mmCIF file of C-alpha atoms in Angstrom:
data_model
loop_
_atom_site.group_PDB
_atom_site.id
_atom_site.type_symbol
_atom_site.label_atom_id
_atom_site.label_comp_id
_atom_site.label_asym_id
_atom_site.label_seq_id
_atom_site.Cartn_x
_atom_site.Cartn_y
_atom_site.Cartn_z
ATOM 1 C CA MET A 1481 0.000 0.000 0.000
ATOM 2 C CA GLN A 1482 2.865 2.398 0.728
ATOM 3 C CA GLY A 1483 4.131 1.989 -2.836
ATOM 4 C CA GLU A 1484 0.696 2.900 -4.226
ATOM 5 C CA LYS A 1485 0.578 6.072 -2.123
ATOM 6 C CA THR A 1486 4.014 7.081 -3.340
ATOM 7 C CA MET A 1487 3.047 6.628 -6.988
ATOM 8 C CA ILE A 1488 -0.165 8.647 -6.600
ATOM 9 C CA SER A 1489 1.592 11.448 -4.725
ATOM 10 C CA ARG A 1490 4.248 11.742 -7.407
ATOM 11 C CA PHE A 1491 1.841 11.430 -10.350
ATOM 12 C CA PRO A 1492 -1.553 12.644 -9.025
ATOM 13 C CA GLY A 1493 -3.243 12.872 -12.426
ATOM 14 C CA LEU A 1494 -3.130 9.131 -13.039
ATOM 15 C CA PRO A 1495 -6.298 8.146 -11.093
ATOM 16 C CA ALA A 1496 -8.408 10.856 -12.776
ATOM 17 C CA LEU A 1497 -7.220 9.863 -16.225
ATOM 18 C CA LEU A 1498 -7.877 6.182 -15.595
ATOM 19 C CA LEU A 1499 -11.367 7.004 -14.322
ATOM 20 C CA ALA A 1500 -12.128 9.056 -17.433
ATOM 21 C CA ALA A 1501 -10.861 6.242 -19.624
ATOM 22 C CA GLY A 1502 -12.994 3.740 -17.762
ATOM 23 C CA LEU A 1503 -16.101 5.818 -18.388
ATOM 24 C CA ALA A 1504 -15.335 6.275 -22.087
ATOM 25 C CA MET A 1505 -14.209 2.786 -23.031
ATOM 26 C CA PRO A 1506 -17.407 0.754 -22.549
ATOM 27 C CA ALA A 1507 -19.171 2.613 -25.352
ATOM 28 C CA ALA A 1508 -16.197 2.038 -27.607
ATOM 29 C CA SER A 1509 -15.800 -1.643 -26.836
ATOM 30 C CA GLN A 1510 -19.364 -2.904 -27.039
ATOM 31 C CA ALA A 1511 -19.326 -3.138 -30.809
ATOM 32 C CA GLY A 1512 -15.782 -4.523 -30.997
ATOM 33 C CA GLU A 1513 -13.513 -3.459 -33.808
ATOM 34 C CA ALA A 1514 -16.378 -1.940 -35.816
ATOM 35 C CA SER A 1515 -17.344 0.480 -33.054
ATOM 36 C CA PRO A 1516 -18.095 4.032 -34.221
ATOM 37 C CA ILE A 1517 -16.450 5.318 -31.034
ATOM 38 C CA THR A 1518 -12.805 4.578 -30.301
ATOM 39 C CA THR A 1519 -10.705 5.628 -27.327
ATOM 40 C CA GLU A 1520 -6.973 5.729 -26.711
ATOM 41 C CA LEU A 1521 -5.365 6.236 -23.323
ATOM 42 C CA SER A 1522 -1.714 7.116 -22.819
ATOM 43 C CA TYR A 1523 0.175 7.906 -19.622
ATOM 44 C CA VAL A 1524 3.875 8.751 -19.627
ATOM 45 C CA ALA A 1525 5.794 9.181 -16.360
ATOM 46 C CA GLU A 1526 9.386 10.348 -16.329
ATOM 47 C CA SER A 1527 12.204 10.965 -13.883
ATOM 48 C CA ALA A 1528 15.033 13.249 -15.013
ATOM 49 C CA ARG A 1529 18.243 13.919 -13.107
ATOM 50 C CA VAL A 1530 20.857 16.499 -13.995
ATOM 51 C CA VAL A 1531 23.988 14.714 -12.782
ATOM 52 C CA GLY A 1532 26.431 17.462 -13.738
ATOM 53 C CA GLY A 1533 26.799 20.837 -15.403
ATOM 54 C CA GLY A 1534 23.937 23.163 -16.215
ATOM 55 C CA LEU A 1535 22.556 25.380 -13.460
ATOM 56 C CA GLN A 1536 22.564 22.777 -10.700
ATOM 57 C CA LYS A 1537 22.228 19.101 -9.964
ATOM 58 C CA GLY A 1538 18.712 17.939 -9.280
ATOM 59 C CA THR A 1539 15.939 15.433 -9.931
ATOM 60 C CA THR A 1540 12.415 16.049 -11.192
ATOM 61 C CA ASN A 1541 9.486 13.650 -11.500
ATOM 62 C CA HIS A 1542 6.812 14.618 -13.996
ATOM 63 C CA ALA A 1543 4.158 12.990 -16.153
ATOM 64 C CA ALA A 1544 1.645 13.576 -18.917
ATOM 65 C CA GLY A 1545 -1.535 11.696 -19.689
ATOM 66 C CA THR A 1546 -3.860 11.881 -22.686
ATOM 67 C CA LEU A 1547 -7.296 10.468 -23.386
ATOM 68 C CA ASP A 1548 -8.380 10.563 -27.036
ATOM 69 C CA VAL A 1549 -11.939 9.899 -28.178
ATOM 70 C CA THR A 1550 -12.781 9.588 -31.891
ATOM 71 C CA LEU A 1551 -16.371 9.498 -33.128
ATOM 72 C CA ASP A 1552 -17.224 8.333 -36.635
ATOM 73 C CA GLY A 1553 -20.070 10.623 -37.690
ATOM 74 C CA GLU A 1554 -21.187 8.396 -40.544
ATOM 75 C CA ALA A 1555 -21.210 5.177 -38.496
ATOM 76 C CA LEU A 1556 -23.151 6.939 -35.751
ATOM 77 C CA GLY A 1557 -25.750 8.073 -38.264
ATOM 78 C CA TRP A 1558 -24.988 11.765 -37.807
ATOM 79 C CA TRP A 1559 -23.723 12.771 -41.274
ATOM 80 C CA PRO A 1560 -21.650 11.130 -44.031
ATOM 81 C CA GLY A 1561 -17.892 11.670 -44.189
ATOM 82 C CA GLY A 1562 -17.649 13.317 -40.789
ATOM 83 C CA MET A 1563 -15.455 12.698 -37.753
ATOM 84 C CA VAL A 1564 -15.202 14.281 -34.307
ATOM 85 C CA PHE A 1565 -12.011 14.135 -32.228
ATOM 86 C CA ILE A 1566 -11.714 15.023 -28.534
ATOM 87 C CA GLU A 1567 -8.509 14.991 -26.469
ATOM 88 C CA PHE A 1568 -8.070 15.561 -22.742
ATOM 89 C CA ILE A 1569 -4.637 16.009 -21.160
ATOM 90 C CA VAL A 1570 -3.329 15.877 -17.604
ATOM 91 C CA ASP A 1571 0.161 17.226 -16.844
ATOM 92 C CA HIS A 1572 1.934 17.456 -13.525
ATOM 93 C CA GLY A 1573 5.408 17.858 -12.128
ATOM 94 C CA PRO A 1574 8.174 20.454 -12.562
ATOM 95 C CA ASP A 1575 10.246 21.023 -15.689
ATOM 96 C CA PRO A 1576 13.776 19.515 -15.518
ATOM 97 C CA SER A 1577 15.078 22.437 -17.581
ATOM 98 C CA ARG A 1578 15.050 24.453 -14.343
ATOM 99 C CA HIS A 1579 18.131 22.428 -13.369
ATOM 100 C CA ALA A 1580 19.743 22.069 -16.793
ATOM 101 C CA GLY A 1581 19.148 25.690 -17.824
ATOM 102 C CA ASP A 1582 18.582 24.785 -21.473
ATOM 103 C CA ILE A 1583 16.438 26.721 -23.945
ATOM 104 C CA GLN A 1584 15.268 23.775 -26.076
ATOM 105 C CA ALA A 1585 13.357 22.004 -23.252
ATOM 106 C CA LEU A 1586 15.018 18.646 -22.599
ATOM 107 C CA SER A 1587 11.716 16.891 -21.827
ATOM 108 C CA ASN A 1588 8.802 16.969 -24.260
ATOM 109 C CA ILE A 1589 6.234 16.046 -21.593
ATOM 110 C CA ALA A 1590 7.118 18.428 -18.722
ATOM 111 C CA ASP A 1591 4.828 21.442 -18.374
ATOM 112 C CA GLY A 1592 3.802 21.987 -14.766
ATOM 113 C CA ASN A 1593 0.349 21.117 -13.463
ATOM 114 C CA ARG A 1594 -2.784 21.366 -15.605
ATOM 115 C CA THR A 1595 -5.864 19.455 -16.705
ATOM 116 C CA ARG A 1596 -7.183 20.618 -20.042
ATOM 117 C CA LEU A 1597 -9.399 19.899 -23.002
ATOM 118 C CA GLN A 1598 -6.538 20.027 -25.487
ATOM 119 C CA GLN A 1599 -8.239 19.266 -28.803
ATOM 120 C CA PHE A 1600 -11.849 19.301 -29.999
ATOM 121 C CA TRP A 1601 -12.305 19.390 -33.735
ATOM 122 C CA ILE A 1602 -14.601 18.237 -36.528
ATOM 123 C CA GLU A 1603 -13.259 16.918 -39.830
ATOM 124 C CA GLN A 1604 -15.299 16.557 -42.997
ATOM 125 C CA ARG A 1605 -14.102 14.486 -45.949
ATOM 126 C CA LEU A 1606 -14.535 16.094 -49.369
ATOM 127 C CA GLY A 1607 -14.594 13.113 -51.682
ATOM 128 C CA ASP A 1608 -11.647 10.719 -51.586
ATOM 129 C CA ALA A 1609 -8.805 13.233 -51.834
ATOM 130 C CA ALA A 1610 -9.543 16.154 -49.529
ATOM 131 C CA SER A 1611 -10.872 17.164 -46.125
ATOM 132 C CA ILE A 1612 -11.462 20.239 -44.010
ATOM 133 C CA LEU A 1613 -11.044 20.522 -40.250
ATOM 134 C CA LEU A 1614 -12.415 23.102 -37.805
ATOM 135 C CA GLY A 1615 -11.909 23.390 -34.063
ATOM 136 C CA THR A 1616 -9.208 23.344 -31.426
ATOM 137 C CA HIS A 1617 -6.259 21.629 -33.093
ATOM 138 C CA ASP A 1618 -2.608 20.832 -32.322
ATOM 139 C CA LEU A 1619 -0.482 22.091 -35.234
ATOM 140 C CA ASN A 1620 2.212 19.469 -34.579
ATOM 141 C CA SER A 1621 -0.261 16.602 -34.944
ATOM 142 C CA GLU A 1622 -0.048 17.162 -38.724
ATOM 143 C CA PHE A 1623 2.707 19.711 -39.489
ATOM 144 C CA TYR A 1624 6.506 19.439 -39.009
ATOM 145 C CA VAL A 1625 6.314 15.737 -38.068
ATOM 146 C CA SER A 1626 9.225 13.288 -38.371
ATOM 147 C CA ASP A 1627 8.386 9.674 -37.532
ATOM 148 C CA TYR A 1628 11.976 8.750 -36.700
ATOM 149 C CA ALA A 1629 12.557 11.851 -34.555
ATOM 150 C CA GLY A 1630 9.428 11.067 -32.537
ATOM 151 C CA LEU A 1631 11.383 8.502 -30.515
ATOM 152 C CA PHE A 1632 13.436 11.101 -28.649
ATOM 153 C CA THR A 1633 12.645 12.899 -25.387
ATOM 154 C CA ASN A 1634 14.077 16.353 -26.192
ATOM 155 C CA SER A 1635 11.339 18.754 -27.315
ATOM 156 C CA SER A 1636 13.189 20.037 -30.387
ATOM 157 C CA PHE A 1637 12.985 16.664 -32.127
ATOM 158 C CA GLY A 1638 9.189 16.897 -32.005
ATOM 159 C CA ILE A 1639 9.021 20.341 -33.601
ATOM 160 C CA GLY A 1640 11.737 22.904 -34.188
ATOM 161 C CA PRO A 1641 12.161 25.515 -31.425
ATOM 162 C CA GLU A 1642 12.249 28.308 -33.998
ATOM 163 C CA ILE A 1643 8.485 27.888 -34.491
ATOM 164 C CA SER A 1644 7.475 26.567 -31.059
ATOM 165 C CA SER A 1645 8.812 29.781 -29.479
ATOM 166 C CA VAL A 1646 6.535 32.157 -31.427
ATOM 167 C CA GLY A 1647 3.189 31.185 -29.893
ATOM 168 C CA ALA A 1648 2.160 28.295 -32.129
ATOM 169 C CA SER A 1649 -0.837 26.066 -31.388
ATOM 170 C CA LEU A 1650 0.991 23.137 -29.780
ATOM 171 C CA TRP A 1651 0.883 20.769 -26.822
ATOM 172 C CA PRO A 1652 -0.138 21.590 -24.143
ATOM 173 C CA GLU A 1653 -2.032 24.671 -25.388
ATOM 174 C CA ALA A 1654 -3.783 24.092 -28.700
ATOM 175 C CA GLY A 1655 -5.844 26.918 -30.164
ATOM 176 C CA LEU A 1656 -8.658 27.446 -32.636
ATOM 177 C CA ALA A 1657 -7.857 26.449 -36.200
ATOM 178 C CA ALA A 1658 -9.071 25.727 -39.699
ATOM 179 C CA ARG A 1659 -7.182 23.232 -41.872
ATOM 180 C CA LEU A 1660 -7.500 22.091 -45.496
ATOM 181 C CA LEU A 1661 -5.899 18.812 -46.643
ATOM 182 C CA VAL A 1662 -5.606 17.863 -50.313
ATOM 183 C CA GLN A 1663 -4.078 14.595 -51.571
ATOM 184 C CA PRO A 1664 -3.702 14.867 -55.372
ATOM 185 C CA HIS A 1665 -1.677 11.626 -55.472
ATOM 186 C CA GLU A 1666 -1.301 8.646 -53.159
ATOM 187 C CA HIS A 1667 2.214 9.797 -52.213
ATOM 188 C CA VAL A 1668 1.581 13.561 -52.174
ATOM 189 C CA SER A 1669 -0.265 15.664 -49.603
ATOM 190 C CA LEU A 1670 -0.761 19.424 -49.310
ATOM 191 C CA ARG A 1671 -1.848 21.063 -46.053
ATOM 192 C CA LEU A 1672 -2.898 24.659 -45.441
ATOM 193 C CA ALA A 1673 -4.042 25.911 -42.043
ATOM 194 C CA GLY A 1674 -4.698 29.029 -40.007
ATOM 195 C CA TYR A 1675 -4.371 29.128 -36.200
ATOM 196 C CA ASP A 1676 -5.263 31.612 -33.488
ATOM 197 C CA GLY A 1677 -2.233 33.844 -32.845
ATOM 198 C CA ASP A 1678 -2.476 33.268 -29.078
ATOM 199 C CA PRO A 1679 -3.743 29.713 -28.478
ATOM 200 C CA ALA A 1680 -3.832 30.168 -24.707
ATOM 201 C CA THR A 1681 -6.864 32.492 -24.877
ATOM 202 C CA ARG A 1682 -8.948 30.352 -27.266
ATOM 203 C CA GLN A 1683 -10.533 33.541 -28.534
ATOM 204 C CA LEU A 1684 -10.243 35.023 -32.002
ATOM 205 C CA LYS A 1685 -9.067 38.585 -31.382
ATOM 206 C CA GLY A 1686 -7.619 40.861 -34.024
ATOM 207 C CA ALA A 1687 -4.862 41.973 -31.664
ATOM 208 C CA GLU A 1688 -3.637 38.368 -31.363
ATOM 209 C CA GLY A 1689 -3.283 37.904 -35.107
ATOM 210 C CA TYR A 1690 -2.995 34.499 -36.683
ATOM 211 C CA LEU A 1691 -0.413 31.877 -37.586
ATOM 212 C CA GLY A 1692 -0.759 30.586 -41.138
ATOM 213 C CA ILE A 1693 1.145 27.514 -42.296
ATOM 214 C CA PHE A 1694 1.522 25.470 -45.485
ATOM 215 C CA GLU A 1695 3.221 22.089 -45.928
ATOM 216 C CA ALA A 1696 3.856 19.888 -48.945
ATOM 217 C CA ALA A 1697 4.792 16.254 -48.312
ATOM 218 C CA LEU A 1698 6.065 13.421 -50.487
ATOM 219 C CA GLU A 1699 5.779 10.109 -48.630
ATOM 220 C CA TYR A 1700 6.668 6.519 -49.473
ATOM 221 C CA ASP A 1701 7.003 3.380 -47.365
ATOM 222 C CA THR A 1702 10.750 3.916 -46.942
ATOM 223 C CA ALA A 1703 11.112 7.704 -47.172
ATOM 224 C CA ALA A 1704 9.306 10.961 -46.473
ATOM 225 C CA PHE A 1705 10.192 14.514 -47.482
ATOM 226 C CA LYS A 1706 8.368 17.622 -46.250
ATOM 227 C CA LEU A 1707 8.699 21.355 -46.884
ATOM 228 C CA GLY A 1708 6.771 23.998 -44.983
ATOM 229 C CA ALA A 1709 6.396 27.758 -44.651
ATOM 230 C CA TRP A 1710 4.586 29.797 -42.007
ATOM 231 C CA LYS A 1711 3.851 33.339 -40.836
ATOM 232 C CA HIS A 1712 2.692 34.811 -37.519
ATOM 233 C CA SER A 1713 0.970 38.117 -38.252
ATOM 234 C CA ARG A 1714 1.195 39.782 -34.815
ATOM 235 C CA TYR A 1715 4.423 38.414 -33.360
ATOM 236 C CA ALA A 1716 6.235 41.157 -31.416
ATOM 237 C CA ALA A 1717 9.467 41.095 -33.406
ATOM 238 C CA ALA A 1718 12.888 42.038 -32.086
ATOM 239 C CA ASP A 1719 13.221 44.932 -34.545
ATOM 240 C CA GLY A 1720 10.089 46.589 -33.161
ATOM 241 C CA SER A 1721 7.798 45.517 -35.989
ATOM 242 C CA GLN A 1722 4.918 43.058 -35.915
ATOM 243 C CA GLY A 1723 4.961 39.685 -37.614
ATOM 244 C CA ILE A 1724 7.537 37.036 -38.394
ATOM 245 C CA ALA A 1725 7.845 34.312 -41.025
ATOM 246 C CA GLY A 1726 9.833 31.119 -41.334
ATOM 247 C CA GLY A 1727 10.243 27.872 -43.184
ATOM 248 C CA TYR A 1728 11.358 24.310 -42.573
ATOM 249 C CA GLY A 1729 12.268 21.063 -44.254
ATOM 250 C CA LEU A 1730 12.624 17.517 -42.991
ATOM 251 C CA ALA A 1731 13.303 14.029 -44.238
ATOM 252 C CA ASP A 1732 12.965 10.455 -42.929
ATOM 253 C CA ILE A 1733 14.957 7.926 -44.965
ATOM 254 C CA GLN A 1734 15.202 4.177 -44.387
ATOM 255 C CA LEU A 1735 18.688 2.975 -45.284
ATOM 256 C CA ALA A 1736 18.320 -0.752 -44.652
ATOM 257 C CA ASP A 1737 15.946 -3.373 -43.313
ATOM 258 C CA TRP A 1738 16.139 -6.979 -42.227
ATOM 259 C CA ASP A 1739 13.784 -9.647 -40.899
ATOM 260 C CA GLU A 1740 12.939 -7.955 -37.607
ATOM 261 C CA GLY A 1741 14.348 -4.464 -37.903
ATOM 262 C CA ASN A 1742 15.409 -1.455 -39.903
ATOM 263 C CA LEU A 1743 17.929 1.367 -39.997
ATOM 264 C CA GLY A 1744 16.912 4.927 -40.782
ATOM 265 C CA VAL A 1745 18.073 8.529 -40.526
ATOM 266 C CA PHE A 1746 16.265 11.840 -40.204
ATOM 267 C CA PHE A 1747 17.052 15.467 -40.971
ATOM 268 C CA GLN A 1748 15.293 18.629 -39.748
ATOM 269 C CA TYR A 1749 16.033 22.265 -40.486
ATOM 270 C CA GLY A 1750 14.011 25.366 -39.733
ATOM 271 C CA ALA A 1751 14.742 29.094 -39.816
ATOM 272 C CA VAL A 1752 12.989 32.427 -39.273
ATOM 273 C CA GLN A 1753 13.670 36.004 -40.331
ATOM 274 C CA SER A 1754 16.823 36.521 -38.274
ATOM 275 C CA LYS A 1755 16.411 40.265 -37.575
ATOM 276 C CA LYS A 1756 12.902 39.694 -36.207
ATOM 277 C CA ALA A 1757 13.644 36.677 -33.977
ATOM 278 C CA ASN A 1758 13.667 37.196 -30.203
ATOM 279 C CA ASP A 1759 14.982 33.793 -29.145
ATOM 280 C CA ILE A 1760 15.980 31.284 -31.825
ATOM 281 C CA ARG A 1761 16.740 32.097 -35.453
ATOM 282 C CA SER A 1762 17.379 28.581 -36.788
ATOM 283 C CA TYR A 1763 17.378 24.917 -35.818
ATOM 284 C CA LEU A 1764 19.173 21.836 -37.126
ATOM 285 C CA GLY A 1765 18.304 18.272 -36.139
ATOM 286 C CA LEU A 1766 20.037 15.082 -37.285
ATOM 287 C CA GLY A 1767 19.545 11.549 -36.062
ATOM 288 C CA LEU A 1768 19.897 7.800 -36.419
ATOM 289 C CA HIS A 1769 17.023 5.404 -35.678
ATOM 290 C CA VAL A 1770 17.282 1.615 -35.420
ATOM 291 C CA GLY A 1771 14.295 -0.651 -34.930
ATOM 292 C CA GLY A 1772 14.840 -4.232 -33.755
ATOM 293 C CA LEU A 1773 18.507 -3.707 -32.914
ATOM 294 C CA ILE A 1774 18.577 -6.748 -30.620
ATOM 295 C CA PRO A 1775 17.586 -10.077 -32.230
ATOM 296 C CA GLY A 1776 14.235 -11.303 -30.988
ATOM 297 C CA ARG A 1777 13.086 -7.806 -29.972
ATOM 298 C CA PRO A 1778 11.528 -6.311 -33.125
ATOM 299 C CA ASP A 1779 9.532 -3.631 -31.292
ATOM 300 C CA ASP A 1780 12.475 -2.061 -29.455
ATOM 301 C CA GLU A 1781 13.924 1.214 -30.769
ATOM 302 C CA PHE A 1782 17.413 2.710 -30.488
ATOM 303 C CA GLY A 1783 18.305 6.278 -31.354
ATOM 304 C CA LEU A 1784 21.171 8.762 -31.417
ATOM 305 C CA ALA A 1785 20.458 12.356 -32.412
ATOM 306 C CA MET A 1786 21.648 15.965 -32.253
ATOM 307 C CA ALA A 1787 19.554 19.145 -31.913
ATOM 308 C CA ARG A 1788 21.246 22.528 -32.419
ATOM 309 C CA ALA A 1789 19.491 25.832 -31.712
ATOM 310 C CA SER A 1790 21.147 28.922 -33.193
ATOM 311 C CA LEU A 1791 20.285 31.898 -31.013
ATOM 312 C CA ALA A 1792 19.009 35.211 -32.331
ATOM 313 C CA ASP A 1793 21.121 38.369 -32.105
ATOM 314 C CA ALA A 1794 18.487 40.006 -29.897
ATOM 315 C CA TYR A 1795 18.672 37.106 -27.440
ATOM 316 C CA ARG A 1796 22.471 37.216 -27.373
ATOM 317 C CA GLN A 1797 22.514 40.939 -26.640
ATOM 318 C CA ALA A 1798 19.864 40.715 -23.925
ATOM 319 C CA ASN A 1799 21.344 37.691 -22.146
ATOM 320 C CA GLY A 1800 25.053 37.887 -22.856
ATOM 321 C CA ALA A 1801 24.831 34.617 -24.741
ATOM 322 C CA LEU A 1802 27.777 34.022 -27.027
ATOM 323 C CA ALA A 1803 27.282 30.420 -28.097
ATOM 324 C CA ASN A 1804 24.583 28.266 -29.649
ATOM 325 C CA GLU A 1805 22.964 25.421 -27.718
ATOM 326 C CA THR A 1806 23.549 21.853 -28.863
ATOM 327 C CA ALA A 1807 21.853 18.799 -27.359
ATOM 328 C CA VAL A 1808 22.913 15.218 -28.094
ATOM 329 C CA GLU A 1809 20.578 12.409 -27.035
ATOM 330 C CA LEU A 1810 21.135 8.665 -26.771
ATOM 331 C CA THR A 1811 18.061 6.560 -26.024
ATOM 332 C CA TYR A 1812 16.649 3.032 -26.152
ATOM 333 C CA ARG A 1813 12.926 2.279 -25.941
ATOM 334 C CA ILE A 1814 12.142 -1.191 -24.555
ATOM 335 C CA ALA A 1815 8.735 -2.572 -25.512
ATOM 336 C CA LEU A 1816 7.246 -4.592 -22.645
ATOM 337 C CA GLY A 1817 4.310 -6.171 -24.384
ATOM 338 C CA GLU A 1818 1.537 -4.347 -26.193
ATOM 339 C CA HIS A 1819 0.702 -1.734 -23.556
ATOM 340 C CA LEU A 1820 3.922 -0.959 -21.666
ATOM 341 C CA ALA A 1821 7.329 0.462 -22.529
ATOM 342 C CA LEU A 1822 10.417 1.635 -20.665
ATOM 343 C CA GLN A 1823 12.780 4.205 -22.150
ATOM 344 C CA PRO A 1824 16.094 5.236 -20.584
ATOM 345 C CA ALA A 1825 17.865 8.194 -22.184
ATOM 346 C CA PHE A 1826 20.970 10.323 -21.757
ATOM 347 C CA GLN A 1827 21.316 13.922 -22.921
ATOM 348 C CA TRP A 1828 24.471 16.014 -23.170
ATOM 349 C CA ILE A 1829 23.652 19.699 -23.572
ATOM 350 C CA GLN A 1830 26.471 22.038 -24.602
ATOM 351 C CA HIS A 1831 26.178 25.758 -23.748
ATOM 352 C CA PRO A 1832 22.732 25.614 -22.073
ATOM 353 C CA SER A 1833 20.756 28.678 -23.260
ATOM 354 C CA GLY A 1834 23.908 29.829 -25.034
ATOM 355 C CA ASP A 1835 25.722 30.676 -21.795
ATOM 356 C CA PRO A 1836 29.450 29.985 -22.321
ATOM 357 C CA ASN A 1837 29.996 30.116 -18.553
ATOM 358 C CA LEU A 1838 27.764 27.107 -17.919
ATOM 359 C CA SER A 1839 29.403 23.724 -18.267
ATOM 360 C CA SER A 1840 27.656 21.144 -20.423
ATOM 361 C CA ALA A 1841 24.601 19.673 -18.702
ATOM 362 C CA ARG A 1842 24.518 15.899 -18.372
ATOM 363 C CA VAL A 1843 21.049 14.478 -17.872
ATOM 364 C CA LEU A 1844 19.811 10.951 -17.167
ATOM 365 C CA LEU A 1845 16.156 10.222 -17.921
ATOM 366 C CA LEU A 1846 13.950 7.208 -17.329
ATOM 367 C CA ARG A 1847 10.532 7.207 -18.973
ATOM 368 C CA GLY A 1848 7.721 4.712 -18.485
ATOM 369 C CA GLU A 1849 4.761 4.471 -20.884
ATOM 370 C CA PHE A 1850 1.355 2.903 -20.445
ATOM 371 C CA SER A 1851 -1.199 2.865 -23.256
ATOM 372 C CA LEU A 1852 -4.546 1.287 -24.078
#
C-alpha cells in the first residue's frame, strides 16, 4: 500500500485519467472493432536527473496523460464523411530544464500542473482526396512531423524551437484552427491551415493575429520529405515591428531493413527572419534510428540524435549569450508487451541557453509508458 501512495503522490493525475478512460471505453468496446467510437489512453511518467553541469544538480518527477476519443459521424448516423475528435490532457510535475538551464526544453512532456481539453475538432471528408477541419487543433499533430525523430525525449525533435517559441498552437495549449488537406496523389499531400495567434486564450481577437502555415509532403514506405512555410501576423518582433515568417524542411529515410528491424536517418532544419527573432533564429536536427537492434526484440527502438538551436542576435545581446545550444541524445525504448514500454535516455547539452559560462549539462532520464 505504501508503494501505491508514493506513486499517486508523485503522479496525481493518473487516477483521474484512468477514471475518465474507464467511463469512455465501454461505449467504444461494445461493438468490438467496428465500433463508431474509439478511445486511446496514454500515460507517460518520467524521472530526469541532472547529474552534472547546467545550473545545478537535481531530480524532477513529472508525467503527462492523454485520453483521445474519436467518433465516426457516418457510423453513428450523424452525417456522411464526418469525424469528431476530442482529447483531454493531464500534466503534472516540474520542468527539468530548471536544473539544466537549457532553452530547447530537454523533456517533451514536462509542463507543470494542468488538466485541459486540449483538442476538440470536426473533420469533414470532401470526396476521396480532400478534407477540411475546424476546431481546437494541435499544429504538430499534422505539421513538421518526423516519424523517426518522434522517438526522442528532447522537445526540439518533435518540432523545431524556432516555431514553437513564437506562440504556435501546440501541446499543451492548442488553439482554434481551420485546416484544409488535399491529396492529389497517393504519395503527395498538401496542407494549409490558419491558427489563433495566441492559443492560450482560445478567442479570435484581431490583436492576437494568426499563424498561417503550409506544408507539402512526399511520402513513401521507406522515405518521407516535407517542406513547410509559415507566418505569424502579430508576433512582437525584435526589430520593433509586428509579424515574423519562417520555413522548414525535414526528411525520414530508411537505409536498410532486415527480418525484424530497420535502420533509418532523419534530418530537420528550420529558420525564421533573423532580424525579427527574439529567441531562436534557426534549428538543425540530425539523427539515427534503429528498430529491432537486438535479435528477438523487433519492437524495441534505439536512437542517437543531435539538436542545435542557433540563437538570435536580440537574445544574445539581452542575455550575454555568445554560443549556440547543442543537445545530443542517446536513447533506447524497450517494448514490454503491447501496452507498456520503458525508455532510458541520456542527454548532453552544450552551452545551455547559449551561456558559455555554464558547463555542459549531463542528464539521465527514465521514462515509463502505459497505453490502451
